[in-house]
CSV table of C-alpha atoms in Angstrom, one decimal:
chain,number,residue,atom,x,y,z
A,1,VAL,CA,-16.5,9.9,-3.1
A,2,CYS,CA,-19.5,10.2,-0.7
A,3,ASN,CA,-21.8,11.7,-3.4
A,4,SER,CA,-20.8,8.9,-5.8
A,5,LEU,CA,-21.6,6.3,-3.2
A,6,ARG,CA,-24.9,8.0,-2.4
A,7,SER,CA,-25.7,7.9,-6.1
A,8,ALA,CA,-24.9,4.2,-6.2
A,9,GLY,CA,-27.4,3.6,-3.3
A,10,ALA,CA,-25.5,4.3,-0.1
A,11,ILE,CA,-27.8,7.2,0.7
A,12,SER,CA,-27.1,7.3,4.4
A,13,CYS,CA,-23.4,8.0,4.1
A,14,GLY,CA,-21.7,11.2,5.2
A,15,LEU,CA,-18.2,12.5,5.8
A,16,LYS,CA,-16.0,12.4,8.9
A,17,TRP,CA,-13.2,14.9,8.8
A,18,PRO,CA,-10.7,14.6,7.4
A,19,ASN,CA,-11.0,11.6,5.1
A,20,ASP,CA,-13.6,9.0,5.9
A,21,VAL,CA,-17.0,8.1,4.5
A,22,ILE,CA,-19.2,6.7,7.2
A,23,THR,CA,-22.7,5.7,8.1
A,24,SER,CA,-24.3,5.1,11.5
A,25,GLU,CA,-23.3,1.4,11.1
A,26,GLY,CA,-19.6,2.1,10.6
A,27,LYS,CA,-16.8,3.2,8.2
A,28,LEU,CA,-17.7,2.7,4.5
A,29,ALA,CA,-14.6,4.2,2.8
A,30,GLY,CA,-11.4,6.0,3.4
A,31,ILE,CA,-9.6,8.5,1.3
A,32,LEU,CA,-6.0,9.6,1.3
A,33,VAL,CA,-4.8,12.5,-0.9
A,34,GLU,CA,-1.3,13.8,-1.4
A,35,HIS,CA,-0.6,16.9,-3.4
A,36,GLN,CA,2.6,18.6,-4.4
A,37,MET,CA,3.8,21.0,-7.0
A,38,ARG,CA,6.7,19.9,-9.2
A,39,ASN,CA,8.0,22.2,-11.9
A,40,ASN,CA,4.9,24.3,-11.6
A,41,VAL,CA,2.6,21.3,-12.1
A,42,SER,CA,0.1,20.0,-9.6
A,43,GLN,CA,0.6,16.3,-8.9
A,44,PHE,CA,-1.8,14.2,-6.9
A,45,VAL,CA,-1.7,10.8,-5.5
A,46,ILE,CA,-5.2,9.7,-4.4
A,47,GLY,CA,-6.0,6.4,-2.6
A,48,ILE,CA,-9.6,5.4,-2.1
A,49,GLY,CA,-10.7,2.3,-0.3
A,50,VAL,CA,-14.4,1.3,-0.4
A,51,ASN,CA,-15.8,-1.6,1.6
A,52,VAL,CA,-17.7,-3.4,-1.1
A,53,ALA,CA,-18.4,-6.9,0.3
A,54,LEU,CA,-16.4,-7.8,3.5
A,55,SER,CA,-16.4,-11.3,4.9
A,56,HIS,CA,-17.3,-11.9,8.5
A,57,GLY,CA,-13.6,-12.7,9.1
A,58,GLU,CA,-12.4,-9.5,7.5
A,59,LYS,CA,-14.9,-7.4,9.6
A,60,SER,CA,-13.9,-9.1,12.8
A,61,SER,CA,-10.2,-8.3,12.1
A,62,ILE,CA,-10.8,-4.6,11.9
A,63,VAL,CA,-10.6,-2.7,15.1
A,64,GLN,CA,-13.4,-0.3,14.4
A,65,PRO,CA,-17.0,-0.8,13.2
A,66,VAL,CA,-17.3,-1.1,9.4
A,67,VAL,CA,-20.0,-1.5,6.9
A,68,ASP,CA,-19.9,-2.5,3.3
A,69,LEU,CA,-22.0,-1.6,0.2
A,70,ARG,CA,-23.6,-5.0,0.2
A,71,GLU,CA,-25.0,-4.5,3.7
A,72,LEU,CA,-26.4,-1.2,2.6
A,73,GLY,CA,-28.3,-2.8,-0.2
A,74,VAL,CA,-26.1,-1.4,-3.0
A,75,VAL,CA,-26.3,-3.7,-6.0
A,76,SER,CA,-24.1,-1.8,-8.5
A,77,ASN,CA,-21.0,-3.6,-9.7
A,78,ARG,CA,-17.5,-2.6,-8.8
A,79,THR,CA,-16.8,-1.1,-12.2
A,80,THR,CA,-19.8,1.1,-12.1
A,81,ILE,CA,-18.9,2.3,-8.6
A,82,ALA,CA,-15.3,2.9,-9.4
A,83,SER,CA,-16.2,4.8,-12.6
A,84,GLY,CA,-18.5,7.1,-10.7
A,85,ILE,CA,-15.9,7.8,-8.0
A,86,ILE,CA,-13.2,8.4,-10.5
A,87,GLN,CA,-15.3,10.9,-12.5
A,88,ALA,CA,-16.3,12.8,-9.3
A,89,VAL,CA,-12.8,12.9,-8.0
A,90,GLN,CA,-11.5,14.1,-11.4
A,91,GLU,CA,-14.0,17.0,-11.4
A,92,HIS,CA,-12.9,18.1,-7.9
A,93,VAL,CA,-9.2,17.9,-8.8
A,94,CYS,CA,-9.8,19.9,-11.9
A,95,ARG,CA,-11.6,22.6,-9.9
A,96,PHE,CA,-8.8,22.6,-7.4
A,97,VAL,CA,-6.1,23.0,-10.0
A,98,ASP,CA,-8.2,25.8,-11.7
A,99,GLY,CA,-8.1,27.7,-8.4
A,100,ASP,CA,-11.6,26.7,-7.0
A,101,ALA,CA,-10.8,24.8,-3.9
A,102,GLY,CA,-13.8,26.5,-2.3
A,103,SER,CA,-16.3,24.3,-4.2
A,104,SER,CA,-14.8,21.2,-2.8
A,105,ILE,CA,-14.8,22.6,0.7
A,106,ARG,CA,-18.5,23.6,0.3
A,107,ALA,CA,-19.3,20.1,-0.9
A,108,PHE,CA,-17.4,18.6,2.1
A,109,LYS,CA,-19.3,20.9,4.5
A,110,SER,CA,-22.7,19.9,3.1
A,111,LEU,CA,-21.8,16.2,3.9
A,112,HIS,CA,-19.9,16.7,7.1
A,113,ILE,CA,-21.8,14.9,9.8
A,114,PHE,CA,-19.9,16.4,12.7
A,115,GLN,CA,-20.8,20.0,12.0
A,116,ASP,CA,-22.0,21.7,15.2
A,117,LEU,CA,-21.4,18.6,17.3
A,118,GLU,CA,-19.4,18.3,20.5
A,119,CYS,CA,-16.3,16.2,19.7
A,120,ASN,CA,-12.9,15.2,21.0
A,121,VAL,CA,-9.9,15.8,18.9
A,122,THR,CA,-7.0,13.5,19.7
A,123,SER,CA,-3.5,14.3,18.8
A,124,ALA,CA,0.0,13.5,20.0
A,125,ASP,CA,-0.5,16.3,22.6
A,126,GLY,CA,-3.6,14.6,24.1
A,127,SER,CA,-7.3,15.0,23.7
A,128,ILE,CA,-9.2,18.3,23.3
A,129,ARG,CA,-13.0,18.6,23.5
A,130,GLY,CA,-14.9,21.3,21.6
A,131,ARG,CA,-17.7,22.0,19.2
A,132,VAL,CA,-17.0,21.7,15.4
A,133,VAL,CA,-17.8,25.1,13.9
A,134,ASP,CA,-16.2,25.0,10.4
A,135,VAL,CA,-13.9,23.5,7.9
A,136,LYS,CA,-11.6,26.2,6.3
A,137,GLU,CA,-10.7,26.4,2.7
A,138,ASP,CA,-7.3,25.0,3.5
A,139,GLY,CA,-9.1,21.9,4.9
A,140,SER,CA,-8.4,22.5,8.5
A,141,LEU,CA,-11.0,21.7,11.1
A,142,VAL,CA,-12.1,24.7,13.3
A,143,MET,CA,-13.4,23.9,16.8
A,144,LEU,CA,-14.7,26.2,19.5
A,145,VAL,CA,-12.7,25.1,22.6
A,146,ASP,CA,-13.4,26.9,25.9
A,147,GLY,CA,-14.8,29.9,23.9
A,148,GLU,CA,-11.7,30.1,21.6
A,149,ARG,CA,-11.6,29.1,17.9
A,150,ARG,CA,-8.8,26.5,17.3
A,151,ASN,CA,-7.7,25.0,14.0
A,152,PHE,CA,-6.6,21.4,13.5
A,153,VAL,CA,-5.0,20.0,10.4
A,154,SER,CA,-5.1,16.6,8.8
A,155,GLY,CA,-2.6,14.1,9.9
A,156,GLU,CA,-2.4,15.5,13.4
A,157,VAL,CA,-5.8,14.6,14.8
A,158,SER,CA,-8.6,12.1,14.9
A,159,LEU,CA,-12.2,13.0,15.6
A,160,ARG,CA,-14.5,11.2,18.0
A,161,SER,CA,-18.1,12.2,18.3
A,162,MET,CA,-19.2,12.9,21.9
A,163,ASP,CA,-22.9,13.2,21.1
A,164,ASN,CA,-24.5,10.0,22.3
A,165,SER,CA,-27.9,10.9,20.8
A,166,ARG,CA,-26.4,10.5,17.4
A,167,PRO,CA,-24.6,7.2,17.0
A,168,ILE,CA,-21.5,7.4,14.8
A,169,SER,CA,-19.7,4.1,14.5
A,170,GLY,CA,-16.3,3.7,13.1
A,171,CYS,CA,-15.1,7.1,14.0
């Protein structure tokens, strides 16, 4: 999704683990993926929301900073943007089904803007501060917390950048 949006002209976007596309101005897109095996067949439900052209009222009703493609100067139409995203997602899903989840993780890591940053992970158990050191092949986030490597999984945590020298809005 991020690479497709970059190709469309949103060249400043990157990924925030586990499922957001963001820029320094705010959240640009969100992605939700559900995967299950039924009768030995991989089934996916993938939801992707991209901020294309938000009104001032829509922006003010959202509790986090957001940005849209129009603000970033992207002039592609919605059909072109959707087509690029669908094609890219289909390629990654096919690789995953063929047993190559590693290529998607490598692609994620190359775009992950929190790599090697001090961050807070917030879960139902509270907030934990550490340095992001990896994203494993199963998609879990690995942080160095008090000298110990700890894994966090999607759905249990949210990530907040603690590096004030690098503004990350909408996180």
